[in-house]
PDB file of C-alpha atoms in Angstrom:
ATOM      1  CA  UNK V   1       0.000   0.000   0.000  1.00  0.00           C
ATOM      2  CA  UNK V   2       1.373   3.436  -0.972  1.00  0.00           C
ATOM      3  CA  UNK V   3       1.441   6.601   1.081  1.00  0.00           C
ATOM      4  CA  UNK V   4      -1.897   8.264   1.832  1.00  0.00           C
ATOM      5  CA  UNK V   5      -3.074  10.113  -1.286  1.00  0.00           C
ATOM      6  CA  UNK V   6      -0.514   8.471  -3.561  1.00  0.00           C
ATOM      7  CA  UNK V   7      -1.966   7.375  -6.908  1.00  0.00           C
ATOM      8  CA  UNK V   8      -2.096   3.632  -7.453  1.00  0.00           C
ATOM      9  CA  UNK V   9      -2.726   1.606 -10.635  1.00  0.00           C
ATOM     10  CA  UNK V  10      -6.444   1.047 -11.247  1.00  0.00           C
ATOM     11  CA  UNK V  11      -7.268  -2.658 -11.531  1.00  0.00           C
ATOM     12  CA  UNK V  12      -8.702  -3.574 -14.918  1.00  0.00           C
ATOM     13  CA  UNK V  13     -11.762  -5.802 -15.083  1.00  0.00           C
ATOM     14  CA  UNK V  14     -12.618  -7.959 -18.041  1.00  0.00           C
ATOM     15  CA  UNK V  15     -16.116  -8.070 -19.503  1.00  0.00           C
ATOM     16  CA  UNK V  16     -16.514 -11.560 -18.056  1.00  0.00           C
ATOM     17  CA  UNK V  17     -15.664 -10.312 -14.562  1.00  0.00           C
ATOM     18  CA  UNK V  18     -18.156  -7.453 -14.870  1.00  0.00           C
ATOM     19  CA  UNK V  19     -20.919  -9.745 -16.161  1.00  0.00           C
ATOM     20  CA  UNK V  20     -20.184 -12.291 -13.426  1.00  0.00           C
ATOM     21  CA  UNK V  21     -20.548  -9.550 -10.817  1.00  0.00           C
ATOM     22  CA  UNK V  22     -23.840  -8.393 -12.373  1.00  0.00           C
ATOM     23  CA  UNK V  23     -25.259 -11.918 -12.320  1.00  0.00           C
ATOM     24  CA  UNK V  24     -24.119 -12.477  -8.718  1.00  0.00           C
ATOM     25  CA  UNK V  25     -25.794  -9.236  -7.686  1.00  0.00           C
ATOM     26  CA  UNK V  26     -29.025 -10.176  -9.497  1.00  0.00           C
ATOM     27  CA  UNK V  27     -29.073 -13.539  -7.715  1.00  0.00           C
ATOM     28  CA  UNK V  28     -28.194 -11.988  -4.359  1.00  0.00           C
ATOM     29  CA  UNK V  29     -30.957  -9.371  -4.520  1.00  0.00           C
ATOM     30  CA  UNK V  30     -33.539 -11.754  -5.971  1.00  0.00           C
ATOM     31  CA  UNK V  31     -34.074 -10.196  -9.405  1.00  0.00           C
ATOM     32  CA  UNK V  32     -32.896 -13.582 -10.680  1.00  0.00           C
ATOM     33  CA  UNK V  33     -35.046 -15.628  -8.326  1.00  0.00           C
ATOM     34  CA  UNK V  34     -34.213 -19.085  -6.931  1.00  0.00           C
ATOM     35  CA  UNK V  35     -35.122 -21.682  -9.550  1.00  0.00           C
ATOM     36  CA  UNK V  36     -35.237 -19.131 -12.382  1.00  0.00           C
ATOM     37  CA  UNK V  37     -33.987 -20.298 -15.768  1.00  0.00           C
ATOM     38  CA  UNK V  38     -31.366 -18.148 -17.479  1.00  0.00           C
ATOM     39  CA  UNK V  39     -32.034 -17.504 -21.151  1.00  0.00           C
ATOM     40  CA  UNK V  40     -28.906 -16.519 -23.073  1.00  0.00           C
ATOM     41  CA  UNK V  41     -30.687 -14.411 -25.694  1.00  0.00           C
ATOM     42  CA  UNK V  42     -32.685 -12.370 -23.185  1.00  0.00           C
ATOM     43  CA  UNK V  43     -29.774 -11.860 -20.772  1.00  0.00           C
ATOM     44  CA  UNK V  44     -27.338 -10.892 -23.524  1.00  0.00           C
ATOM     45  CA  UNK V  45     -29.831  -8.299 -24.781  1.00  0.00           C
ATOM     46  CA  UNK V  46     -30.475  -6.918 -21.279  1.00  0.00           C
ATOM     47  CA  UNK V  47     -26.754  -6.642 -20.557  1.00  0.00           C
ATOM     48  CA  UNK V  48     -25.874  -5.310 -24.009  1.00  0.00           C
ATOM     49  CA  UNK V  49     -23.177  -7.924 -24.645  1.00  0.00           C
ATOM     50  CA  UNK V  50     -22.531 -10.869 -26.961  1.00  0.00           C
ATOM     51  CA  UNK V  51     -23.231 -14.428 -25.867  1.00  0.00           C
ATOM     52  CA  UNK V  52     -19.537 -15.386 -25.582  1.00  0.00           C
ATOM     53  CA  UNK V  53     -18.665 -13.477 -22.405  1.00  0.00           C
ATOM     54  CA  UNK V  54     -22.140 -14.202 -21.004  1.00  0.00           C
ATOM     55  CA  UNK V  55     -21.622 -17.954 -21.372  1.00  0.00           C
ATOM     56  CA  UNK V  56     -18.203 -17.706 -19.717  1.00  0.00           C
ATOM     57  CA  UNK V  57     -19.631 -15.643 -16.855  1.00  0.00           C
ATOM     58  CA  UNK V  58     -22.461 -18.121 -16.333  1.00  0.00           C
ATOM     59  CA  UNK V  59     -19.996 -21.005 -16.234  1.00  0.00           C
ATOM     60  CA  UNK V  60     -18.085 -19.174 -13.497  1.00  0.00           C
ATOM     61  CA  UNK V  61     -21.279 -19.041 -11.453  1.00  0.00           C
ATOM     62  CA  UNK V  62     -21.858 -22.752 -12.092  1.00  0.00           C
ATOM     63  CA  UNK V  63     -18.384 -23.412 -10.663  1.00  0.00           C
ATOM     64  CA  UNK V  64     -19.204 -21.176  -7.683  1.00  0.00           C
ATOM     65  CA  UNK V  65     -22.404 -23.141  -7.060  1.00  0.00           C
ATOM     66  CA  UNK V  66     -24.822 -20.260  -7.682  1.00  0.00           C
ATOM     67  CA  UNK V  67     -26.129 -21.729 -10.954  1.00  0.00           C
ATOM     68  CA  UNK V  68     -26.869 -25.334 -11.765  1.00  0.00           C
ATOM     69  CA  UNK V  69     -26.819 -26.928 -15.204  1.00  0.00           C
ATOM     70  CA  UNK V  70     -29.626 -29.369 -15.981  1.00  0.00           C
ATOM     71  CA  UNK V  71     -29.097 -31.608 -19.036  1.00  0.00           C
ATOM     72  CA  UNK V  72     -31.319 -30.734 -22.012  1.00  0.00           C
ATOM     73  CA  UNK V  73     -32.922 -27.899 -20.024  1.00  0.00           C
ATOM     74  CA  UNK V  74     -30.301 -25.220 -19.405  1.00  0.00           C
ATOM     75  CA  UNK V  75     -28.988 -23.170 -16.485  1.00  0.00           C
ATOM     76  CA  UNK V  76     -31.002 -22.364 -13.373  1.00  0.00           C
ATOM     77  CA  UNK V  77     -30.453 -20.297 -10.236  1.00  0.00           C
ATOM     78  CA  UNK V  78     -29.982 -22.598  -7.264  1.00  0.00           C
ATOM     79  CA  UNK V  79     -32.693 -23.058  -4.661  1.00  0.00           C
ATOM     80  CA  UNK V  80     -31.902 -23.422  -0.969  1.00  0.00           C
ATOM     81  CA  UNK V  81     -33.774 -25.738   1.388  1.00  0.00           C
ATOM     82  CA  UNK V  82     -33.362 -25.830   5.179  1.00  0.00           C
ATOM     83  CA  UNK V  83     -30.412 -28.233   4.994  1.00  0.00           C
ATOM     84  CA  UNK V  84     -28.695 -25.833   2.577  1.00  0.00           C
ATOM     85  CA  UNK V  85     -29.338 -22.894   4.912  1.00  0.00           C
ATOM     86  CA  UNK V  86     -27.701 -24.709   7.815  1.00  0.00           C
ATOM     87  CA  UNK V  87     -24.804 -25.821   5.620  1.00  0.00           C
ATOM     88  CA  UNK V  88     -24.205 -22.235   4.431  1.00  0.00           C
ATOM     89  CA  UNK V  89     -23.940 -20.914   7.982  1.00  0.00           C
ATOM     90  CA  UNK V  90     -21.847 -23.810   9.288  1.00  0.00           C
ATOM     91  CA  UNK V  91     -19.425 -23.385   6.379  1.00  0.00           C
ATOM     92  CA  UNK V  92     -19.314 -19.646   6.997  1.00  0.00           C
ATOM     93  CA  UNK V  93     -18.525 -20.415  10.624  1.00  0.00           C
ATOM     94  CA  UNK V  94     -15.521 -22.536   9.609  1.00  0.00           C
ATOM     95  CA  UNK V  95     -14.229 -19.797   7.277  1.00  0.00           C
ATOM     96  CA  UNK V  96     -14.832 -16.913   9.669  1.00  0.00           C
ATOM     97  CA  UNK V  97     -13.316 -18.760  12.637  1.00  0.00           C
ATOM     98  CA  UNK V  98     -10.160 -19.255  10.555  1.00  0.00           C
ATOM     99  CA  UNK V  99     -10.281 -15.589   9.520  1.00  0.00           C
ATOM    100  CA  UNK V 100     -10.674 -14.488  13.146  1.00  0.00           C
ATOM    101  CA  UNK V 101      -7.585 -16.467  14.202  1.00  0.00           C
ATOM    102  CA  UNK V 102      -5.547 -14.837  11.432  1.00  0.00           C
ATOM    103  CA  UNK V 103      -6.872 -11.376  12.311  1.00  0.00           C
ATOM    104  CA  UNK V 104      -5.761 -11.838  15.919  1.00  0.00           C
ATOM    105  CA  UNK V 105      -2.321 -13.062  14.825  1.00  0.00           C
ATOM    106  CA  UNK V 106      -1.712 -10.307  12.283  1.00  0.00           C
ATOM    107  CA  UNK V 107      -2.633  -6.621  12.057  1.00  0.00           C
ATOM    108  CA  UNK V 108      -5.375  -6.468  14.671  1.00  0.00           C
ATOM    109  CA  UNK V 109      -5.294  -2.656  14.820  1.00  0.00           C
ATOM    110  CA  UNK V 110      -5.993  -2.265  11.103  1.00  0.00           C
ATOM    111  CA  UNK V 111      -8.821  -4.800  11.361  1.00  0.00           C
ATOM    112  CA  UNK V 112     -10.443  -2.811  14.177  1.00  0.00           C
ATOM    113  CA  UNK V 113     -10.292   0.388  12.109  1.00  0.00           C
ATOM    114  CA  UNK V 114     -11.852  -1.270   9.061  1.00  0.00           C
ATOM    115  CA  UNK V 115     -14.501  -3.106  11.082  1.00  0.00           C
ATOM    116  CA  UNK V 116     -15.413   0.032  13.021  1.00  0.00           C
ATOM    117  CA  UNK V 117     -16.116   1.785   9.732  1.00  0.00           C
ATOM    118  CA  UNK V 118     -18.244  -1.180   8.613  1.00  0.00           C
ATOM    119  CA  UNK V 119     -20.060  -1.146  11.959  1.00  0.00           C
ATOM    120  CA  UNK V 120     -20.831   2.569  11.536  1.00  0.00           C
ATOM    121  CA  UNK V 121     -22.566   1.778   8.234  1.00  0.00           C
ATOM    122  CA  UNK V 122     -24.606  -0.927   9.989  1.00  0.00           C
ATOM    123  CA  UNK V 123     -25.564   1.504  12.753  1.00  0.00           C
ATOM    124  CA  UNK V 124     -26.741   4.054  10.163  1.00  0.00           C
ATOM    125  CA  UNK V 125     -28.864   1.453   8.362  1.00  0.00           C
ATOM    126  CA  UNK V 126     -30.298   0.191  11.654  1.00  0.00           C
ATOM    127  CA  UNK V 127     -31.207   3.741  12.675  1.00  0.00           C
ATOM    128  CA  UNK V 128     -33.355   3.998   9.536  1.00  0.00           C
ATOM    129  CA  UNK V 129     -34.719   0.452  10.062  1.00  0.00           C
ATOM    130  CA  UNK V 130     -33.957  -0.179   6.386  1.00  0.00           C
ATOM    131  CA  UNK V 131     -33.850  -3.970   6.021  1.00  0.00           C
ATOM    132  CA  UNK V 132     -32.139  -3.952   2.625  1.00  0.00           C
ATOM    133  CA  UNK V 133     -29.468  -1.499   3.801  1.00  0.00           C
ATOM    134  CA  UNK V 134     -29.034  -3.524   6.995  1.00  0.00           C
ATOM    135  CA  UNK V 135     -28.491  -6.695   4.983  1.00  0.00           C
ATOM    136  CA  UNK V 136     -25.973  -4.863   2.777  1.00  0.00           C
ATOM    137  CA  UNK V 137     -24.113  -3.504   5.814  1.00  0.00           C
ATOM    138  CA  UNK V 138     -24.221  -6.877   7.590  1.00  0.00           C
ATOM    139  CA  UNK V 139     -22.723  -8.574   4.545  1.00  0.00           C
ATOM    140  CA  UNK V 140     -20.108  -5.836   4.124  1.00  0.00           C
ATOM    141  CA  UNK V 141     -19.054  -6.240   7.777  1.00  0.00           C
ATOM    142  CA  UNK V 142     -18.393  -9.949   7.319  1.00  0.00           C
ATOM    143  CA  UNK V 143     -16.581  -9.340   4.033  1.00  0.00           C
ATOM    144  CA  UNK V 144     -14.279  -6.917   5.861  1.00  0.00           C
ATOM    145  CA  UNK V 145     -13.761  -9.433   8.670  1.00  0.00           C
ATOM    146  CA  UNK V 146     -12.611 -12.134   6.252  1.00  0.00           C
ATOM    147  CA  UNK V 147     -10.636  -9.661   4.130  1.00  0.00           C
ATOM    148  CA  UNK V 148      -8.807  -8.460   7.242  1.00  0.00           C
ATOM    149  CA  UNK V 149      -7.393 -11.965   7.684  1.00  0.00           C
ATOM    150  CA  UNK V 150      -5.072 -11.327   4.737  1.00  0.00           C
ATOM    151  CA  UNK V 151      -6.041 -14.651   3.146  1.00  0.00           C
ATOM    152  CA  UNK V 152      -7.263 -14.287  -0.468  1.00  0.00           C
ATOM    153  CA  UNK V 153      -8.429 -17.924  -0.456  1.00  0.00           C
ATOM    154  CA  UNK V 154     -10.662 -17.435   2.578  1.00  0.00           C
ATOM    155  CA  UNK V 155     -11.958 -14.255   0.956  1.00  0.00           C
ATOM    156  CA  UNK V 156     -12.826 -16.093  -2.289  1.00  0.00           C
ATOM    157  CA  UNK V 157     -14.633 -18.871  -0.423  1.00  0.00           C
ATOM    158  CA  UNK V 158     -16.566 -16.378   1.674  1.00  0.00           C
ATOM    159  CA  UNK V 159     -17.807 -14.412  -1.347  1.00  0.00           C
ATOM    160  CA  UNK V 160     -20.099 -17.145  -2.705  1.00  0.00           C
ATOM    161  CA  UNK V 161     -21.329 -18.033   0.772  1.00  0.00           C
ATOM    162  CA  UNK V 162     -22.296 -14.425   1.439  1.00  0.00           C
ATOM    163  CA  UNK V 163     -24.380 -14.387  -1.762  1.00  0.00           C
ATOM    164  CA  UNK V 164     -26.109 -17.573  -0.599  1.00  0.00           C
ATOM    165  CA  UNK V 165     -26.632 -16.001   2.826  1.00  0.00           C
ATOM    166  CA  UNK V 166     -28.389 -13.067   1.195  1.00  0.00           C
ATOM    167  CA  UNK V 167     -30.617 -15.485  -0.707  1.00  0.00           C
ATOM    168  CA  UNK V 168     -31.610 -17.044   2.623  1.00  0.00           C
ATOM    169  CA  UNK V 169     -32.419 -13.638   4.099  1.00  0.00           C
ATOM    170  CA  UNK V 170     -34.400 -12.535   1.042  1.00  0.00           C
ATOM    171  CA  UNK V 171     -36.664 -15.537   1.453  1.00  0.00           C
ATOM    172  CA  UNK V 172     -36.979 -15.168   5.225  1.00  0.00           C
ATOM    173  CA  UNK V 173     -36.873 -11.439   5.949  1.00  0.00           C
ATOM    174  CA  UNK V 174     -39.351 -11.787   8.840  1.00  0.00           C
ATOM    175  CA  UNK V 175     -36.720 -13.655  10.855  1.00  0.00           C
ATOM    176  CA  UNK V 176     -34.112 -10.889  10.667  1.00  0.00           C
ATOM    177  CA  UNK V 177     -33.129  -9.681  14.144  1.00  0.00           C
ATOM    178  CA  UNK V 178     -34.164  -6.340  15.551  1.00  0.00           C
ATOM    179  CA  UNK V 179     -31.821  -3.520  14.416  1.00  0.00           C
ATOM    180  CA  UNK V 180     -30.439  -2.857  17.899  1.00  0.00           C
ATOM    181  CA  UNK V 181     -29.807  -6.568  18.434  1.00  0.00           C
ATOM    182  CA  UNK V 182     -27.995  -6.906  15.104  1.00  0.00           C
ATOM    183  CA  UNK V 183     -25.786  -3.897  15.848  1.00  0.00           C
ATOM    184  CA  UNK V 184     -24.923  -5.189  19.323  1.00  0.00           C
ATOM    185  CA  UNK V 185     -23.920  -8.634  17.965  1.00  0.00           C
ATOM    186  CA  UNK V 186     -21.442  -7.009  15.590  1.00  0.00           C
ATOM    187  CA  UNK V 187     -20.218  -4.467  18.126  1.00  0.00           C
ATOM    188  CA  UNK V 188     -19.238  -7.300  20.473  1.00  0.00           C
ATOM    189  CA  UNK V 189     -17.148  -8.863  17.698  1.00  0.00           C
ATOM    190  CA  UNK V 190     -15.248  -5.602  17.167  1.00  0.00           C
ATOM    191  CA  UNK V 191     -14.757  -5.170  20.929  1.00  0.00           C
ATOM    192  CA  UNK V 192     -13.322  -8.682  21.276  1.00  0.00           C
ATOM    193  CA  UNK V 193     -10.786  -7.989  18.518  1.00  0.00           C
ATOM    194  CA  UNK V 194      -9.944  -4.600  20.013  1.00  0.00           C
ATOM    195  CA  UNK V 195      -9.430  -6.180  23.464  1.00  0.00           C
ATOM    196  CA  UNK V 196      -7.245  -8.940  22.022  1.00  0.00           C
ATOM    197  CA  UNK V 197      -9.502 -11.686  23.412  1.00  0.00           C
ATOM    198  CA  UNK V 198      -9.316 -14.459  20.838  1.00  0.00           C
ATOM    199  CA  UNK V 199     -11.326 -17.061  22.732  1.00  0.00           C
ATOM    200  CA  UNK V 200     -14.160 -14.590  23.300  1.00  0.00           C
ATOM    201  CA  UNK V 201     -14.061 -13.651  19.620  1.00  0.00           C
ATOM    202  CA  UNK V 202     -14.267 -17.295  18.528  1.00  0.00           C
ATOM    203  CA  UNK V 203     -17.149 -17.939  20.936  1.00  0.00           C
ATOM    204  CA  UNK V 204     -19.027 -14.869  19.676  1.00  0.00           C
ATOM    205  CA  UNK V 205     -18.622 -15.733  16.002  1.00  0.00           C
ATOM    206  CA  UNK V 206     -19.906 -19.254  16.715  1.00  0.00           C
ATOM    207  CA  UNK V 207     -22.905 -17.877  18.612  1.00  0.00           C
ATOM    208  CA  UNK V 208     -23.569 -15.418  15.794  1.00  0.00           C
ATOM    209  CA  UNK V 209     -23.753 -18.205  13.188  1.00  0.00           C
ATOM    210  CA  UNK V 210     -25.650 -20.769  15.256  1.00  0.00           C
ATOM    211  CA  UNK V 211     -28.222 -18.176  16.344  1.00  0.00           C
ATOM    212  CA  UNK V 212     -28.688 -17.218  12.685  1.00  0.00           C
ATOM    213  CA  UNK V 213     -29.454 -20.860  11.895  1.00  0.00           C
ATOM    214  CA  UNK V 214     -32.072 -20.909  14.651  1.00  0.00           C
ATOM    215  CA  UNK V 215     -33.670 -17.706  13.385  1.00  0.00           C
ATOM    216  CA  UNK V 216     -33.931 -19.141   9.877  1.00  0.00           C
ATOM    217  CA  UNK V 217     -35.319 -22.487  11.034  1.00  0.00           C
ATOM    218  CA  UNK V 218     -39.027 -22.862  10.140  1.00  0.00           C
ATOM    219  CA  UNK V 219     -41.269 -22.557  13.191  1.00  0.00           C
TER     220      UNK V 219
END
């Protein structure tokens, strides 16, 4: 990282990367609904691109597990049942526990600064009681947590899981915790990192994931 204010090279993104990001976002926010079939002609027209990069982008999402290919039928957005929901959160727990250990072993101070900024965004969304903004801020917080570990592989694995998490929440918005409760859960995570208490941090991240599973369990 250069000095503050120093110009850095701007990363270039290929058309395939941009289209992949657009499709992920559409799946995450539900405009491509679970079980929806993806038509190449329609999508290419909507995105203003040729079919080549679209096909490549869709294959990336197949590899990530967000699309499924059905023989003689085409590509479909995945659907998530209760077992999938639990698996998503348990896998996130494994990734975020590993990330938390690395955060505590590396630049804990930088992580606290980044997470505090992410927490502020969550607080602002909670103040407005905006569920979509809260979900965005919640997801961003956990992305920062994993990113702060310094492990690009953990970060890549977490990305798909966070999209699947958002799909769970879109389907079950009524189970989302109260704004003040959500903020307090995340504030405790930041405090544990700030205080250098690894065991408390690991316990809190486990509670955070297991309680999410319980909230999303059908009554």
